[in-house]
Amino acid sequence: MASSTQNQTQPGQKDHWSSEAYSTSASFVPKLTQTLLQYLDPQPTDKVLDIGCGDGKFTDLFLPHISKVLGVDSSPAMIDAANRDYAGDKAAFKVLDCRYLETDDEVVNGNWDKVVSNAALHWILRDESTRLSTLKGIHASLKQGGSFVFEMGGHGNVAEIQGAMQYALLRHGIPIERVREAYPWFFPSVPWMTSTLERIGFRVDKMEIEYRPTKLTSDANGGLAGWVRLMGVAFLDVVEPGMREDVVREVCEVLEKTVTREEDGSQWLGYVRLRGVAVKV
Ligand SMILES: C[S@@+](CC[C@H](N)C(=O)[O-])C[C@H]1O[C@@H](n2cnc3c(N)ncnc32)[C@H](O)[C@@H]1O
């Protein structure tokens, strides 16, 4: 039986995700997945578990080619959007905090042909205390010979934002220890991910890192400020509500020259992606 509490956003935990804000400020995330989909190599008989599925837009890209998918995500808002837009005979979505995969028998049952994850593991693996158990849960959810195919932020991802946001908080009087506690991501390197997956019992067939400058949306409510408000919310949360827009403005001002391209004024972030394929042997 699935346990009670872990299948929902934890009590007292805020749901910072909104499918509208995601579309406005990060619509490129599910779209930039051609290589990941090629590595997933969806087959008509595949039963696939999608970890951190979000609003289902990425899931929908492989849904027509497989037999069944279960998407899990800790955000009720994102799961609501996924259920509204994509649930059906072949697709189901449910709220689950993936730091605690092992609490859900429908997920960790050794029956999935493939586990896929796009742009979510750097959030899910942030807590050191549950990092290994999450990866072990992914291993346990797969059938023998099944594959874990993922893309996430890799070491050095959005380094300009990381620096600017942390410095803006320091300037607002937040102590460095508090700033580090608020740091919301884990961006691993190729050696870390390879050795950790091998230790768990995977055979690592591919592990690569790609520097992929990514154009921000030009929507009036999106762009760099929208990205900072959505993805940097854990940093913004440590300052008083009345000061948060000051921090956003300061980050945008500091980064203006770094992210803007001369030829057309478009704004780009230094995305670094870590992509891998690992097989349960
Ligand atoms: C950038 S979105 C990616 C969504 C989707 N995979 C895509 O490609 O569009 C990151 C997702 O990770 C989810 N997430 C963050 N922490 C999580 C956790 N502990 N358990 C499950 N999902 C989590 C968020 O709710 C969000 O939907």
CSV table of N, CA and C in Angstrom, one decimal, residues 145-237:
chain,number,residue,atom,x,y,z
A,145,GLY,N,16.8,-5.2,-16.8
A,145,GLY,CA,17.0,-4.8,-18.2
A,145,GLY,C,16.3,-3.4,-18.6
A,146,GLY,N,15.5,-2.9,-17.7
A,146,GLY,CA,14.8,-1.6,-17.9
A,146,GLY,C,15.8,-0.5,-17.9
A,147,SER,N,15.5,0.6,-18.5
A,147,SER,CA,16.4,1.7,-18.5
A,147,SER,C,15.9,3.0,-17.9
A,148,PHE,N,16.9,3.7,-17.3
A,148,PHE,CA,16.6,5.0,-16.7
A,148,PHE,C,17.3,6.1,-17.6
A,149,VAL,N,16.4,6.9,-18.2
A,149,VAL,CA,16.8,7.9,-19.2
A,149,VAL,C,16.5,9.3,-18.7
A,150,PHE,N,17.5,10.1,-18.5
A,150,PHE,CA,17.2,11.4,-17.9
A,150,PHE,C,18.0,12.6,-18.4
A,151,GLU,N,17.5,13.7,-18.2
A,151,GLU,CA,18.2,15.0,-18.5
A,151,GLU,C,17.9,15.9,-17.3
A,152,MET,N,19.0,16.6,-16.8
A,152,MET,CA,18.8,17.5,-15.7
A,152,MET,C,19.9,18.6,-15.8
A,153,GLY,N,19.9,19.5,-14.9
A,153,GLY,CA,20.9,20.5,-14.8
A,153,GLY,C,22.2,19.8,-14.4
A,154,GLY,N,23.3,20.1,-15.1
A,154,GLY,CA,24.6,19.5,-14.7
A,154,GLY,C,25.5,20.6,-14.1
A,155,HIS,N,26.6,20.1,-13.6
A,155,HIS,CA,27.5,21.0,-12.8
A,155,HIS,C,27.8,22.3,-13.6
A,156,GLY,N,27.6,23.5,-13.0
A,156,GLY,CA,27.8,24.8,-13.6
A,156,GLY,C,26.6,25.3,-14.3
A,157,ASN,N,25.4,24.6,-14.2
A,157,ASN,CA,24.2,25.1,-14.8
A,157,ASN,C,23.8,26.5,-14.3
A,158,VAL,N,23.4,27.3,-15.2
A,158,VAL,CA,23.0,28.7,-15.0
A,158,VAL,C,23.8,29.4,-13.9
A,159,ALA,N,25.2,29.3,-14.1
A,159,ALA,CA,26.1,29.8,-13.1
A,159,ALA,C,25.9,31.3,-12.9
A,160,GLU,N,25.6,32.1,-14.0
A,160,GLU,CA,25.4,33.5,-13.8
A,160,GLU,C,24.3,33.8,-12.9
A,161,ILE,N,23.2,33.1,-13.0
A,161,ILE,CA,22.0,33.3,-12.1
A,161,ILE,C,22.4,32.9,-10.7
A,162,GLN,N,23.0,31.8,-10.5
A,162,GLN,CA,23.4,31.3,-9.2
A,162,GLN,C,24.2,32.4,-8.5
A,163,GLY,N,25.2,33.0,-9.2
A,163,GLY,CA,26.1,34.0,-8.5
A,163,GLY,C,25.3,35.2,-8.2
A,164,ALA,N,24.5,35.7,-9.2
A,164,ALA,CA,23.8,37.0,-9.0
A,164,ALA,C,22.7,36.9,-7.9
A,165,MET,N,22.0,35.7,-7.9
A,165,MET,CA,21.0,35.6,-6.8
A,165,MET,C,21.6,35.5,-5.4
A,166,GLN,N,22.7,34.8,-5.3
A,166,GLN,CA,23.2,34.6,-4.0
A,166,GLN,C,23.8,36.0,-3.5
A,167,TYR,N,24.5,36.7,-4.5
A,167,TYR,CA,25.0,38.0,-4.1
A,167,TYR,C,24.0,39.0,-3.7
A,168,ALA,N,22.8,39.0,-4.5
A,168,ALA,CA,21.7,39.9,-4.2
A,168,ALA,C,21.2,39.6,-2.7
A,169,LEU,N,21.1,38.4,-2.3
A,169,LEU,CA,20.7,38.1,-1.0
A,169,LEU,C,21.7,38.6,0.1
A,170,LEU,N,23.0,38.4,-0.2
A,170,LEU,CA,24.0,38.9,0.7
A,170,LEU,C,23.8,40.4,0.9
A,171,ARG,N,23.6,41.1,-0.2
A,171,ARG,CA,23.5,42.5,-0.2
A,171,ARG,C,22.2,42.9,0.6
A,172,HIS,N,21.3,42.1,0.6
A,172,HIS,CA,20.0,42.4,1.4
A,172,HIS,C,20.2,41.9,2.9
A,173,GLY,N,21.4,41.6,3.3
A,173,GLY,CA,21.7,41.3,4.7
A,173,GLY,C,21.4,39.9,5.1
A,174,ILE,N,21.2,39.0,4.2
A,174,ILE,CA,21.0,37.5,4.5
A,174,ILE,C,22.4,36.9,4.7
A,175,PRO,N,22.6,36.2,5.9
A,175,PRO,CA,23.9,35.6,6.1
A,175,PRO,C,24.2,34.5,5.1
A,176,ILE,N,25.5,34.3,4.8
A,176,ILE,CA,25.9,33.3,3.8
A,176,ILE,C,25.3,31.9,4.1
A,177,GLU,N,25.3,31.5,5.4
A,177,GLU,CA,24.8,30.2,5.8
A,177,GLU,C,23.3,30.0,5.4
A,178,ARG,N,22.6,31.1,5.6
A,178,ARG,CA,21.1,31.0,5.2
A,178,ARG,C,21.0,31.0,3.7
A,179,VAL,N,21.8,31.7,3.0
A,179,VAL,CA,21.8,31.7,1.5
A,179,VAL,C,22.1,30.3,1.0
A,180,ARG,N,23.1,29.7,1.6
A,180,ARG,CA,23.4,28.3,1.2
A,180,ARG,C,22.3,27.3,1.5
A,181,GLU,N,21.7,27.5,2.6
A,181,GLU,CA,20.5,26.6,3.0
A,181,GLU,C,19.4,26.7,2.0
A,182,ALA,N,19.2,28.0,1.4
A,182,ALA,CA,18.1,28.2,0.5
A,182,ALA,C,18.4,27.7,-0.9
A,183,TYR,N,19.7,27.4,-1.2
A,183,TYR,CA,20.1,27.0,-2.5
A,183,TYR,C,19.3,25.8,-2.9
A,184,PRO,N,18.5,25.9,-4.0
A,184,PRO,CA,17.4,24.9,-4.2
A,184,PRO,C,17.8,23.7,-5.2
A,185,TRP,N,19.0,23.6,-5.6
A,185,TRP,CA,19.3,22.6,-6.7
A,185,TRP,C,20.5,21.7,-6.3
A,186,PHE,N,20.6,20.7,-7.1
A,186,PHE,CA,21.9,19.8,-7.0
A,186,PHE,C,22.2,19.6,-8.5
A,187,PHE,N,23.3,20.1,-8.9
A,187,PHE,CA,23.8,20.0,-10.3
A,187,PHE,C,25.0,19.1,-10.4
A,188,PRO,N,24.8,17.8,-10.6
A,188,PRO,CA,26.0,16.9,-10.5
A,188,PRO,C,26.8,16.9,-11.7
A,189,SER,N,28.0,16.4,-11.5
A,189,SER,CA,29.0,16.2,-12.7
A,189,SER,C,28.8,14.8,-13.3
A,190,VAL,N,29.5,14.6,-14.4
A,190,VAL,CA,29.5,13.3,-15.0
A,190,VAL,C,30.1,12.2,-14.1
A,191,PRO,N,31.3,12.5,-13.5
A,191,PRO,CA,31.8,11.4,-12.6
A,191,PRO,C,30.9,11.1,-11.4
A,192,TRP,N,30.3,12.1,-10.8
A,192,TRP,CA,29.4,11.9,-9.6
A,192,TRP,C,28.3,11.0,-10.0
A,193,MET,N,27.6,11.4,-11.1
A,193,MET,CA,26.4,10.6,-11.5
A,193,MET,C,26.7,9.2,-11.9
A,194,THR,N,27.8,9.1,-12.7
A,194,THR,CA,28.2,7.8,-13.2
A,194,THR,C,28.6,6.8,-12.0
A,195,SER,N,29.4,7.3,-11.1
A,195,SER,CA,29.8,6.4,-10.0
A,195,SER,C,28.7,6.1,-9.1
A,196,THR,N,27.8,7.0,-8.9
A,196,THR,CA,26.6,6.8,-8.0
A,196,THR,C,25.7,5.8,-8.6
A,197,LEU,N,25.4,5.9,-9.9
A,197,LEU,CA,24.5,5.0,-10.5
A,197,LEU,C,25.1,3.6,-10.6
A,198,GLU,N,26.4,3.5,-10.8
A,198,GLU,CA,27.1,2.2,-10.9
A,198,GLU,C,27.0,1.5,-9.5
A,199,ARG,N,27.2,2.3,-8.5
A,199,ARG,CA,27.2,1.8,-7.1
A,199,ARG,C,25.8,1.2,-6.7
A,200,ILE,N,24.8,1.8,-7.3
A,200,ILE,CA,23.4,1.3,-7.0
A,200,ILE,C,23.1,0.0,-7.8
A,201,GLY,N,23.8,-0.2,-8.9
A,201,GLY,CA,23.5,-1.5,-9.6
A,201,GLY,C,23.1,-1.2,-11.0
A,202,PHE,N,23.3,0.0,-11.5
A,202,PHE,CA,23.1,0.3,-12.9
A,202,PHE,C,24.3,0.1,-13.8
A,203,ARG,N,24.1,-0.3,-15.0
A,203,ARG,CA,25.2,-0.2,-16.0
A,203,ARG,C,25.0,1.1,-16.8
A,204,VAL,N,26.0,2.0,-16.7
A,204,VAL,CA,25.8,3.3,-17.3
A,204,VAL,C,26.2,3.2,-18.8
A,205,ASP,N,25.3,3.4,-19.7
A,205,ASP,CA,25.6,3.3,-21.1
A,205,ASP,C,25.9,4.6,-21.7
A,206,LYS,N,25.4,5.7,-21.2
A,206,LYS,CA,25.7,7.1,-21.7
A,206,LYS,C,25.7,8.0,-20.5
A,207,MET,N,26.6,8.9,-20.5
A,207,MET,CA,26.6,10.0,-19.5
A,207,MET,C,27.3,11.2,-20.1
A,208,GLU,N,26.6,12.3,-20.4
A,208,GLU,CA,27.2,13.4,-21.1
A,208,GLU,C,26.8,14.7,-20.6
A,209,ILE,N,27.6,15.7,-20.8
A,209,ILE,CA,27.3,17.0,-20.3
A,209,ILE,C,27.3,17.9,-21.6
A,210,GLU,N,26.3,18.8,-21.6
A,210,GLU,CA,26.2,19.7,-22.8
A,210,GLU,C,26.0,21.1,-22.4
A,211,TYR,N,26.9,22.0,-22.9
A,211,TYR,CA,26.6,23.5,-22.6
A,211,TYR,C,25.6,23.9,-23.7
A,212,ARG,N,24.4,24.3,-23.2
A,212,ARG,CA,23.4,24.7,-24.2
A,212,ARG,C,22.7,26.0,-23.8
A,213,PRO,N,23.4,27.1,-24.3
A,213,PRO,CA,22.8,28.4,-24.1
A,213,PRO,C,21.3,28.4,-24.5
A,214,THR,N,20.5,29.0,-23.7
A,214,THR,CA,19.0,28.8,-23.9
A,214,THR,C,18.4,30.2,-23.9
A,215,LYS,N,17.6,30.4,-25.0
A,215,LYS,CA,16.9,31.7,-25.1
A,215,LYS,C,15.7,31.8,-24.2
A,216,LEU,N,15.7,32.9,-23.4
A,216,LEU,CA,14.5,33.1,-22.5
A,216,LEU,C,13.3,33.5,-23.3
A,217,THR,N,12.1,33.4,-22.7
A,217,THR,CA,10.9,33.8,-23.4
A,217,THR,C,10.9,35.3,-23.5
A,218,SER,N,10.2,35.8,-24.5
A,218,SER,CA,10.1,37.3,-24.6
A,218,SER,C,8.8,37.8,-24.1
A,219,ASP,N,7.9,36.9,-23.5
A,219,ASP,CA,6.7,37.4,-23.0
A,219,ASP,C,6.9,38.5,-21.9
A,220,ALA,N,6.0,39.5,-21.9
A,220,ALA,CA,6.2,40.6,-21.0
A,220,ALA,C,6.3,40.1,-19.5
A,221,ASN,N,5.6,39.1,-19.2
A,221,ASN,CA,5.6,38.6,-17.8
A,221,ASN,C,6.6,37.5,-17.6
A,222,GLY,N,7.3,37.1,-18.7
A,222,GLY,CA,8.3,36.0,-18.6
A,222,GLY,C,9.7,36.6,-18.6
A,223,GLY,N,10.5,36.2,-19.6
A,223,GLY,CA,11.9,36.7,-19.7
A,223,GLY,C,12.7,36.4,-18.4
A,224,LEU,N,13.7,37.2,-18.2
A,224,LEU,CA,14.6,36.9,-17.1
A,224,LEU,C,13.9,37.1,-15.8
A,225,ALA,N,13.1,38.2,-15.6
A,225,ALA,CA,12.5,38.4,-14.3
A,225,ALA,C,11.5,37.3,-14.0
A,226,GLY,N,10.8,36.8,-15.0
A,226,GLY,CA,9.8,35.7,-14.8
A,226,GLY,C,10.5,34.4,-14.4
A,227,TRP,N,11.7,34.2,-15.1
A,227,TRP,CA,12.5,33.0,-14.8
A,227,TRP,C,13.0,33.1,-13.3
A,228,VAL,N,13.5,34.2,-12.9
A,228,VAL,CA,14.0,34.4,-11.5
A,228,VAL,C,12.8,34.2,-10.5
A,229,ARG,N,11.6,34.7,-10.8
A,229,ARG,CA,10.5,34.6,-9.9
A,229,ARG,C,10.1,33.1,-9.8
A,230,LEU,N,10.1,32.4,-10.9
A,230,LEU,CA,9.6,31.0,-10.9
A,230,LEU,C,10.7,30.0,-10.3
A,231,MET,N,11.9,30.1,-11.0
A,231,MET,CA,12.9,29.1,-10.6
A,231,MET,C,13.7,29.5,-9.4
A,232,GLY,N,13.7,30.8,-9.1
A,232,GLY,CA,14.5,31.2,-7.9
A,232,GLY,C,13.7,31.5,-6.7
A,233,VAL,N,12.5,30.9,-6.7
A,233,VAL,CA,11.6,31.3,-5.6
A,233,VAL,C,12.1,30.9,-4.2
A,234,ALA,N,12.9,29.8,-4.1
A,234,ALA,CA,13.5,29.4,-2.8
A,234,ALA,C,14.4,30.5,-2.3
A,235,PHE,N,15.2,31.1,-3.2
A,235,PHE,CA,16.1,32.2,-2.8
A,235,PHE,C,15.2,33.4,-2.4
A,236,LEU,N,14.2,33.7,-3.2
A,236,LEU,CA,13.4,34.9,-2.9
A,236,LEU,C,12.6,34.8,-1.5
A,237,ASP,N,12.3,33.5,-1.2
A,237,ASP,CA,11.5,33.3,0.0
A,237,ASP,C,12.3,33.7,1.3
